[in-house]
mmCIF file of C-alpha atoms and ligand atoms in Angstrom:
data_model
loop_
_atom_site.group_PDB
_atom_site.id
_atom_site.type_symbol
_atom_site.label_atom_id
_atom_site.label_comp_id
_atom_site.label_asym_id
_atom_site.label_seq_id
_atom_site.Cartn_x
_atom_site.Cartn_y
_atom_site.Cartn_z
ATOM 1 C CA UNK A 1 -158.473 108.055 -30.908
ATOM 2 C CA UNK A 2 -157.664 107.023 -34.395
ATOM 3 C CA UNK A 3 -154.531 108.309 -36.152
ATOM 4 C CA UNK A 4 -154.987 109.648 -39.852
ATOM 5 C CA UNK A 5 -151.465 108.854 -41.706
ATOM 6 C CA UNK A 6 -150.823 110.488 -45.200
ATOM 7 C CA UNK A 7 -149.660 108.106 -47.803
ATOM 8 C CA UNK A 8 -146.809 109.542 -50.014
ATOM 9 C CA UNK A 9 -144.942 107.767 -52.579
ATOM 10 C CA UNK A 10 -141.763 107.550 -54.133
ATOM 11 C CA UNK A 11 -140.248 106.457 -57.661
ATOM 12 C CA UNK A 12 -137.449 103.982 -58.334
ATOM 13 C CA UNK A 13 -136.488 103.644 -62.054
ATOM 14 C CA UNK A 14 -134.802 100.660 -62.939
ATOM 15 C CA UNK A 15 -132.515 101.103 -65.866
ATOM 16 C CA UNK A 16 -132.671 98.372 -68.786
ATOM 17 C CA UNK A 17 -130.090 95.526 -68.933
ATOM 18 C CA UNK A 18 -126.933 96.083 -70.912
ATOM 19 C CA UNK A 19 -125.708 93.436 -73.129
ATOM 20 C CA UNK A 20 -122.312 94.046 -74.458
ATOM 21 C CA UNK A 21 -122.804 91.454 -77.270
ATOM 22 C CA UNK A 22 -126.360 92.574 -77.969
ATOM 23 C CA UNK A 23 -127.437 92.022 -81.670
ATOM 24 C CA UNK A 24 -127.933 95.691 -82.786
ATOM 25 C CA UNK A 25 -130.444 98.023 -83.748
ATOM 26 C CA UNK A 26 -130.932 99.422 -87.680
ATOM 27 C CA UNK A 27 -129.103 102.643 -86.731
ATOM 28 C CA UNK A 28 -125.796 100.754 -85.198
ATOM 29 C CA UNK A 29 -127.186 101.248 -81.278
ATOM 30 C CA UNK A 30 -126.720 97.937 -79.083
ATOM 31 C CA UNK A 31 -129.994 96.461 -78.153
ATOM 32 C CA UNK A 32 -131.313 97.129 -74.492
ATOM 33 C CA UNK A 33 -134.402 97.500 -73.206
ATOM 34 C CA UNK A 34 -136.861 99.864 -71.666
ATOM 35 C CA UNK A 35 -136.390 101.344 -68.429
ATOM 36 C CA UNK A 36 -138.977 100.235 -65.699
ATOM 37 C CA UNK A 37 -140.057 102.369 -63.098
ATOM 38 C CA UNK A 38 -141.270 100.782 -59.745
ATOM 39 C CA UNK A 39 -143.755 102.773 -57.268
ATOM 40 C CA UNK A 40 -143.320 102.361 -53.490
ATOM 41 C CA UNK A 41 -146.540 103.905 -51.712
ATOM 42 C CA UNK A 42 -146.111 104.607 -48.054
ATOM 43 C CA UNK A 43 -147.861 105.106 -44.881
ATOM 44 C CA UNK A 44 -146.122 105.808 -41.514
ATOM 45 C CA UNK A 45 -145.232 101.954 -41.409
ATOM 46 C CA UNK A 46 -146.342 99.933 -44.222
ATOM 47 C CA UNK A 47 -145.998 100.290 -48.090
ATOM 48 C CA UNK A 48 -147.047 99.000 -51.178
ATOM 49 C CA UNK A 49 -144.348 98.096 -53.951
ATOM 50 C CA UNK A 50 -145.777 97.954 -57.864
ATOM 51 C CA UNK A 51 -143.994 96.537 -60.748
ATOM 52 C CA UNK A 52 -140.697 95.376 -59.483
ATOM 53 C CA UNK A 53 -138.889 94.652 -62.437
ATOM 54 C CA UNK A 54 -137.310 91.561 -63.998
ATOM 55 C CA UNK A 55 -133.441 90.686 -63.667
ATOM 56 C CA UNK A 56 -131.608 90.016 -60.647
ATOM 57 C CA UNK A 57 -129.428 93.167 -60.356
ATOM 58 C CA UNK A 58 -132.531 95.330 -60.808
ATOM 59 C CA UNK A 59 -133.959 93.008 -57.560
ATOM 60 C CA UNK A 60 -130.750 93.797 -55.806
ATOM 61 C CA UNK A 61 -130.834 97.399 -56.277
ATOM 62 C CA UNK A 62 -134.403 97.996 -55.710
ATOM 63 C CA UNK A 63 -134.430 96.016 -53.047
ATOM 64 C CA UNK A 64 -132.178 98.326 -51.577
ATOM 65 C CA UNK A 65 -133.351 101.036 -52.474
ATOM 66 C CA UNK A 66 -136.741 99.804 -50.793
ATOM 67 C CA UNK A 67 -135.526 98.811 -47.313
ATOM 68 C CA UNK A 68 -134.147 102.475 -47.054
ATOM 69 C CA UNK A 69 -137.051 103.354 -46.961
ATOM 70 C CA UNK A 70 -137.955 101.630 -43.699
ATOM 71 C CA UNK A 71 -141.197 100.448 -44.236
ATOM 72 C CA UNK A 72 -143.122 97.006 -43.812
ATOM 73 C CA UNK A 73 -143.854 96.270 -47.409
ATOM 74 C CA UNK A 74 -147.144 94.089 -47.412
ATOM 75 C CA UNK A 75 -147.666 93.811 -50.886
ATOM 76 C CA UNK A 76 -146.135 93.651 -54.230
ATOM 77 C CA UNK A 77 -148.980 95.048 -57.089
ATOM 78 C CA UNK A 78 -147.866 93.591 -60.929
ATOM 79 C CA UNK A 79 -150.000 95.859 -63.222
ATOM 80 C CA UNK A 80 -149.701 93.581 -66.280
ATOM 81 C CA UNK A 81 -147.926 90.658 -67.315
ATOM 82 C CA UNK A 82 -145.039 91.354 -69.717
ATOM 83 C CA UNK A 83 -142.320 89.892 -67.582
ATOM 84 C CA UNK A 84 -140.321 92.826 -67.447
ATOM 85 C CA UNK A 85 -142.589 94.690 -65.006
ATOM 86 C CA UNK A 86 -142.602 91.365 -62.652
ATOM 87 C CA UNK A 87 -139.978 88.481 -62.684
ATOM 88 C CA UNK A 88 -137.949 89.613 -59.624
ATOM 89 C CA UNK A 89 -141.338 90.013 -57.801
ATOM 90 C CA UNK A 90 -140.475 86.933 -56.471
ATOM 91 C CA UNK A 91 -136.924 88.143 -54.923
ATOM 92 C CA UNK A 92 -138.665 90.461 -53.374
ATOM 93 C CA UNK A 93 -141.413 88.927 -52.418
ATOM 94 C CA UNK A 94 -139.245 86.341 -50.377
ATOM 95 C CA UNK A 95 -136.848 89.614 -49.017
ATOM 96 C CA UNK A 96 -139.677 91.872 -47.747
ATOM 97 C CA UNK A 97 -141.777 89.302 -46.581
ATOM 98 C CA UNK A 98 -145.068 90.502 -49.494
ATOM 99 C CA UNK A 99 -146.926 89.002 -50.864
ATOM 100 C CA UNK A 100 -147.469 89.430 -55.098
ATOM 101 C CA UNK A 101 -150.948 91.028 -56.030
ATOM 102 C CA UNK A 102 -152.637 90.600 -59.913
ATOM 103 C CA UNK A 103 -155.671 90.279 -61.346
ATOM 104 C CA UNK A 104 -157.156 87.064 -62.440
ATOM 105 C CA UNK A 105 -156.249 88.041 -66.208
ATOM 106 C CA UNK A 106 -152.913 89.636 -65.589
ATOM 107 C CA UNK A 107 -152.074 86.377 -63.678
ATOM 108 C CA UNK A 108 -152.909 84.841 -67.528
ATOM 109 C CA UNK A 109 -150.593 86.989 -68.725
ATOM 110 C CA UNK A 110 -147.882 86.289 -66.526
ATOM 111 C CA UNK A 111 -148.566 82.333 -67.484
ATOM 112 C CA UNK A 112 -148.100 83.327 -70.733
ATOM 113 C CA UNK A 113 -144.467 85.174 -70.347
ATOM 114 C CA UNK A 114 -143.231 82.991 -68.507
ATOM 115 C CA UNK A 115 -143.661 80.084 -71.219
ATOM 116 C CA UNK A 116 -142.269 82.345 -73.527
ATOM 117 C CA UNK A 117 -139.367 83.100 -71.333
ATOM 118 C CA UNK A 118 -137.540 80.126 -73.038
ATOM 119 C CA UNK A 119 -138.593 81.928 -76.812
ATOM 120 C CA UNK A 120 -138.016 85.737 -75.843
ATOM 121 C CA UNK A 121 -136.605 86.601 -72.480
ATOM 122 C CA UNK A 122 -133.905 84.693 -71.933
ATOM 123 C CA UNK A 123 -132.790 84.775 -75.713
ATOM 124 C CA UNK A 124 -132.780 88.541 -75.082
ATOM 125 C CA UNK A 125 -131.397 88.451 -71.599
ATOM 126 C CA UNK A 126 -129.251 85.354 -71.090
ATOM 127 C CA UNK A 127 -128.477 84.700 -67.363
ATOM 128 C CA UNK A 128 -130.094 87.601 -65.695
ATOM 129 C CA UNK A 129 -133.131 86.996 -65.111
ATOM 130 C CA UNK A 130 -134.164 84.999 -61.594
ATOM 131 C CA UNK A 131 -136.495 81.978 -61.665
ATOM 132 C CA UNK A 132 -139.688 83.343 -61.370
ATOM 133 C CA UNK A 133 -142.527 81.104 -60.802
ATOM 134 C CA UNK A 134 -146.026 82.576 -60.941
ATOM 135 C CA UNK A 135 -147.521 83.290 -57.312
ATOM 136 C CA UNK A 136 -149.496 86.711 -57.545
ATOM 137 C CA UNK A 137 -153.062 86.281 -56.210
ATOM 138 C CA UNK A 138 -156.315 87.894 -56.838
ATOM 139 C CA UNK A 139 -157.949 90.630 -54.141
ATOM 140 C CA UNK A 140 -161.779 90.983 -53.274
ATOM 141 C CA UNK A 141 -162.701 94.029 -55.120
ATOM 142 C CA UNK A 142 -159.397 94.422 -56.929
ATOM 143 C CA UNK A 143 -158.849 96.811 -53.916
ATOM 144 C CA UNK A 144 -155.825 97.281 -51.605
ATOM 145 C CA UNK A 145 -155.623 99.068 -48.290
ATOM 146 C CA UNK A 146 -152.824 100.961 -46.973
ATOM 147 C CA UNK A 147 -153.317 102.469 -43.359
ATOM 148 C CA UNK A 148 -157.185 102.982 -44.359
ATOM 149 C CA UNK A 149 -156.546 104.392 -47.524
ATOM 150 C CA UNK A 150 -158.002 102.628 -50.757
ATOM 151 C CA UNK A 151 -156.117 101.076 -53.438
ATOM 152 C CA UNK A 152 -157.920 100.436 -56.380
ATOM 153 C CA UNK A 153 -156.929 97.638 -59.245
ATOM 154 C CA UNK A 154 -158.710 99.404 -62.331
ATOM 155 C CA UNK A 155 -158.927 96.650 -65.128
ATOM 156 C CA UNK A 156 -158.448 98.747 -68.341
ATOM 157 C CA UNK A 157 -158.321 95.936 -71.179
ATOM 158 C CA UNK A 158 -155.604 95.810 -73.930
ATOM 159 C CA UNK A 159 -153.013 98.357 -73.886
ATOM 160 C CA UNK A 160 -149.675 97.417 -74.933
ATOM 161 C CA UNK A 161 -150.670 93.886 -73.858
ATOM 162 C CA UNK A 162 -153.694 91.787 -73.382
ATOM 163 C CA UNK A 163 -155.138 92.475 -69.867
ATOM 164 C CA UNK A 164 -153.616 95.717 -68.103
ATOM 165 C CA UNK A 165 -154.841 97.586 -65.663
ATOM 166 C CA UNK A 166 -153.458 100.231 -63.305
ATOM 167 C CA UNK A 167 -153.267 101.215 -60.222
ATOM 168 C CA UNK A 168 -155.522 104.453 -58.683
ATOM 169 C CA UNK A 169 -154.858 105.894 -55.461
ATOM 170 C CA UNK A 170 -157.309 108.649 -54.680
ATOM 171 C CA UNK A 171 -156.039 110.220 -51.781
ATOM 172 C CA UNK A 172 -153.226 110.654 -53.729
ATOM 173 C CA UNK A 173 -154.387 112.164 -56.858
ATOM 174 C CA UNK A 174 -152.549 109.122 -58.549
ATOM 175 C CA UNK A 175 -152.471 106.673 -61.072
ATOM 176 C CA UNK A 176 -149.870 103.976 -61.361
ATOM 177 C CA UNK A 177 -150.172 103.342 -65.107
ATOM 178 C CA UNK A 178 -147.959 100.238 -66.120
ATOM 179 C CA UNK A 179 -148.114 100.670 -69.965
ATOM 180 C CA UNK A 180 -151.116 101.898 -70.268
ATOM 181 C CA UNK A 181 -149.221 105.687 -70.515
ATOM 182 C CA UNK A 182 -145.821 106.388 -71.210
ATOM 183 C CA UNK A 183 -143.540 108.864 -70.427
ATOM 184 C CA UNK A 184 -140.898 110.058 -72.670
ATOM 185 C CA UNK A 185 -140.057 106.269 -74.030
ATOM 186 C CA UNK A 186 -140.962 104.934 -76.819
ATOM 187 C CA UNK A 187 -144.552 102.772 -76.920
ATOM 188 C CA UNK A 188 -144.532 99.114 -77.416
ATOM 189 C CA UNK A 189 -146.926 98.671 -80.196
ATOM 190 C CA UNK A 190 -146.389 95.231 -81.245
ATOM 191 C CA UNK A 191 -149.115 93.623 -79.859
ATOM 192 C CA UNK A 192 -151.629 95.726 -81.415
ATOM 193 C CA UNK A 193 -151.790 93.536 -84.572
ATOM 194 C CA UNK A 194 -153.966 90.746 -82.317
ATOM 195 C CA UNK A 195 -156.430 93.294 -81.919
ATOM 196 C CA UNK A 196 -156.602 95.236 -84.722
ATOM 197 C CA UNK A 197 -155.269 98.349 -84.430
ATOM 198 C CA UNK A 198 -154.494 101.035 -81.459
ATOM 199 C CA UNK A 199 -157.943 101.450 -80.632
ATOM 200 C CA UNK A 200 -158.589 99.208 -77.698
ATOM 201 C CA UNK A 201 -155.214 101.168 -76.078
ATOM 202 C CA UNK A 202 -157.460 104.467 -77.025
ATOM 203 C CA UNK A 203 -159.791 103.200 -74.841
ATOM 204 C CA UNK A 204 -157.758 102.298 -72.363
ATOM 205 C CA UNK A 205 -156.501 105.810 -71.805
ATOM 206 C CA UNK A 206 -159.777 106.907 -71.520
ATOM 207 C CA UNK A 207 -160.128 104.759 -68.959
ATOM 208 C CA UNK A 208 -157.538 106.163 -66.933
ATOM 209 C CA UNK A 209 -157.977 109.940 -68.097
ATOM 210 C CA UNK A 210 -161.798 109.338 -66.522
ATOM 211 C CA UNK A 211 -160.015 109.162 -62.653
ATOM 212 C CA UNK A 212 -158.649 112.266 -62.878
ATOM 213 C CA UNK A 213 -155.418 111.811 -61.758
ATOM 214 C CA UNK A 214 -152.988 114.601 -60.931
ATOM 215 C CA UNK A 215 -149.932 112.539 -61.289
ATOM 216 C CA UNK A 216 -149.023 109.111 -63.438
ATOM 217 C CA UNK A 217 -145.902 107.120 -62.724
ATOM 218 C CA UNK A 218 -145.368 105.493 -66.302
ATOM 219 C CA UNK A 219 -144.157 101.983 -65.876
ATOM 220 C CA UNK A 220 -141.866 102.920 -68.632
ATOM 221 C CA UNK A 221 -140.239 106.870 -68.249
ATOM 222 C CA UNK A 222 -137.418 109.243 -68.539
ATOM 223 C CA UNK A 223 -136.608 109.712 -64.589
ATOM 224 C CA UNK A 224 -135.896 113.368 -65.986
ATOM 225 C CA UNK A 225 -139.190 113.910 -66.333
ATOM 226 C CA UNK A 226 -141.866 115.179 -64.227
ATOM 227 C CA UNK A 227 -145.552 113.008 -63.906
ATOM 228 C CA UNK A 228 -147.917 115.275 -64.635
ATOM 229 C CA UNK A 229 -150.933 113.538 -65.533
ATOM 230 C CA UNK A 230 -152.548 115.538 -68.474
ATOM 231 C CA UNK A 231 -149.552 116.171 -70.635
ATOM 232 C CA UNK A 232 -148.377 112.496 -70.344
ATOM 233 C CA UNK A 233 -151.905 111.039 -71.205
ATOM 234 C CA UNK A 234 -151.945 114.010 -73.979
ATOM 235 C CA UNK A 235 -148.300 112.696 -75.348
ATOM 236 C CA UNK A 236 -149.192 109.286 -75.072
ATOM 237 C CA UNK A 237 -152.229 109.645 -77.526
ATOM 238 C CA UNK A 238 -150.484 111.568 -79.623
ATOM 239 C CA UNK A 239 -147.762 109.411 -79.867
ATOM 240 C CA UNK A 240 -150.406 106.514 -80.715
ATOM 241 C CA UNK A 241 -151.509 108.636 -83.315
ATOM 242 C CA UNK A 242 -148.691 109.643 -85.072
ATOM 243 C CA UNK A 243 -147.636 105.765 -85.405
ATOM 244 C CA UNK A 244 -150.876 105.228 -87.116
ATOM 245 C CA UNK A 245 -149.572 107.731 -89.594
ATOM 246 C CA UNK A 246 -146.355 106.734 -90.097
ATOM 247 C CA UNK A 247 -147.687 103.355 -91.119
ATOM 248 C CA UNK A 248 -149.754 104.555 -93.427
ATOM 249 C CA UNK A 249 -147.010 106.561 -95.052
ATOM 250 C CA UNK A 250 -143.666 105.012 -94.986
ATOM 251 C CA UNK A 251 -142.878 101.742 -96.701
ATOM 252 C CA UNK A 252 -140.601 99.611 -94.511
ATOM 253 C CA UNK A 253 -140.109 98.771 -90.932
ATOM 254 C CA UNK A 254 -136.394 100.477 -90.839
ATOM 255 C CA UNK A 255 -138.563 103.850 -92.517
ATOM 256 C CA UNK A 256 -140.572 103.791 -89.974
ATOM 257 C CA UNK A 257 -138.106 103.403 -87.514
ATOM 258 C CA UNK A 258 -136.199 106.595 -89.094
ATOM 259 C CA UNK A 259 -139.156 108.701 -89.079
ATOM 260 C CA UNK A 260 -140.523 108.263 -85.447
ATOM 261 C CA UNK A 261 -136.609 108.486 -84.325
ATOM 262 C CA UNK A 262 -136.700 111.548 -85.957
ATOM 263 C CA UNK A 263 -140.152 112.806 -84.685
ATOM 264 C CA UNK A 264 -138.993 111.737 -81.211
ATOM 265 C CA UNK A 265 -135.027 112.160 -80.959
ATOM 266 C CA UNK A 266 -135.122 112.445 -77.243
ATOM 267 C CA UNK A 267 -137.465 108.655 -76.431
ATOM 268 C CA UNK A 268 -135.537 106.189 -74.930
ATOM 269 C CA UNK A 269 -136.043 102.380 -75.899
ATOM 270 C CA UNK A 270 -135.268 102.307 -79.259
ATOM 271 C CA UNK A 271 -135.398 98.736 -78.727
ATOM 272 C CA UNK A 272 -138.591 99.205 -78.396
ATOM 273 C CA UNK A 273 -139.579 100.913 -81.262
ATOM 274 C CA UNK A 274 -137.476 98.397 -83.526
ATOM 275 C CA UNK A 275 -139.635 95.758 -81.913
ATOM 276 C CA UNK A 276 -143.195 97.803 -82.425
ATOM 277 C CA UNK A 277 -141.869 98.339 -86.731
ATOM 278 C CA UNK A 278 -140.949 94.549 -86.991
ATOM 279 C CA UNK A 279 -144.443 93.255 -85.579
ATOM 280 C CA UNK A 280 -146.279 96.023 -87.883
ATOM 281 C CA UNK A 281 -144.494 95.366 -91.345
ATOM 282 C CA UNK A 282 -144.062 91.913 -90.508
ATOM 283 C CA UNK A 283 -147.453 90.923 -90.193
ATOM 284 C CA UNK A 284 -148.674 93.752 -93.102
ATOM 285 C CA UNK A 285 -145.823 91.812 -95.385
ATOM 286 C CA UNK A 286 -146.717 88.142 -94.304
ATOM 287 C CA UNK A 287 -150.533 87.969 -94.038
ATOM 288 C CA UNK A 288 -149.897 83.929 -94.060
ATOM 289 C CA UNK A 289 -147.394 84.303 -91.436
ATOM 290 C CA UNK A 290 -147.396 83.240 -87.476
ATOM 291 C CA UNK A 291 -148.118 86.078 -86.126
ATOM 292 C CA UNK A 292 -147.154 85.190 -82.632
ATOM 293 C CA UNK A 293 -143.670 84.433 -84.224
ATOM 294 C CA UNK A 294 -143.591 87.785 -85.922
ATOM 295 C CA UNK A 295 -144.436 89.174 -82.919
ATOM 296 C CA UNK A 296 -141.313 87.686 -80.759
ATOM 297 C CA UNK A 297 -138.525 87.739 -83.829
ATOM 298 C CA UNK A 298 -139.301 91.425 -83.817
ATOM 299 C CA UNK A 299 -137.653 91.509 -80.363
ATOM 300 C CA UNK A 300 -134.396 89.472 -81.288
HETATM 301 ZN ZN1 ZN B 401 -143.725 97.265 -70.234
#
């Protein structure tokens, strides 16, 4: 006789680091961050952990947070490689015994981030982020299984960065979405000006709207929000939208700042935003420029 376990899961949200000597924002805020949210997936005994954040408080704390949950956590699933969603996945990776799951272009990506950690990330976040050497590995058919139940690693293309995908559990009804949909923070858009536009996000949604998912843990939320799947895939494309129009109509990066504070006054990560105008009206105001190094001044 075979036993039939139900998965569940459960949602930690990490909040951003605090710097108390952060540069600040065009409105007088401090610079922070975004918060993270981290997905642990359960069956009676094991669990799978996804994007695990980045400094070594948020390690601690999740890490806590995790073993209370008393499970055998097998792996550790890093939807994309901005090194927010991922640099303590080693931490944890070494606590819990996991081991750290990608795909072969994510794993790229994280390359990438952490060669710009010297550039970016630990400009931004002196001292609190662990070392975090690269040591996710690839599954056969981008495909996890948890007590007999099927993961699936859908690849999704560019979304917020080069390479994303998501995670789809379908005995759950659920998607865990990294950046590919947002929920009640503000979009990092930055990136979109090395591939011309919002478009291949577009079609990234898609992507995800085609599984049909009842729920979607955003990698970046509100925690006071619920995860219904159709209005945050709705709010994410209109959101997406609505940036395209503000760049068409206001003149500056700090305009368009103002106007999508004021179209959204309740997103967290303004960060974030500041970030998304700098890339935009730095690279529309310096077509000679480096974009690459428009990209990352926008963050600092
Ligand atoms: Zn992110």
């Amino acid at each position: 006789m075979s036993t039939v376990t139900t998965l569940t899961y459960d949602v930690f949200v990490s909040d951003p680091p605090q710097k108390a000597d952060a540069p600040l924002l065009p409105n007088g805020e401090r610079k922070g961050g975004s918060p993270v949210a981290s997905t642990l997936i359960s069956g009676a005994e094991d669990a799978v952990l996804t994007d695990p954040a980045f400094t070594s408080d948020q390690a601690q704390a999740l890490g806590d947070w995790v073993a209370g949950k008393d499970r055998n956590v097998t792996e550790i699933f890093v939807t994309h490689g901005h090194g927010d969603h991922w640099f303590a996945a080693g931490v944890l990776a070494e606590r819990f015994g996991a081991r750290v799951v990608a795909t072969e272009g994510s794993i790229a990506q994280m390359h990438a981030n952490v060669a710009a950690r010297p550039f970016l990330w630990d400009k931004a976040y002196a001292g609190l982020i662990p070392p975090a050497p690269v040591t996710a590995v690839t599954v056969p058919d981008n495909r996890l299984t948890l007590e007999g139940h099927d993961l699936v690693i859908v690849e999704v293309g560019h979304s917020d960065t080069d390479d994303t995908t998501v995670l789809h559990v379908p005995d759950l009804d659920l998607v865990v979405s990294g950046d590919v949909i947002y929920n009640g923070a503000h979009l990092y858009l930055g990136e979109s000006v090395l591939v011309g536009g919002l478009d291949p996000w577009r079609r990234a949604i898609d992507k995800v709207a085609a599984l049909e998912p009842r729920h979607i843990v955003c990698g970046h939320q509100n925690r006071e929000l619920d995860d219904d799947a159709d209005r945050t895939i709705a709010e994410t494309r209109q959101y997406l939208d609505e940036a395209d129009e503000l760049f068409r109509t206001e003149p500056t990066a700090v305009a368009f700042f103002n106007a999508m504070i004021e179209l959204y006054p309740n997103h967290l990560a303004r960060t974030v935003l500041w970030a998304s105008a700098n890339a935009l009206y730095g690279v529309r105001d310096n077509p000679d420029g480096d974009v690459r190094e428009i990209i990352l001044a926008g963050w600092l």
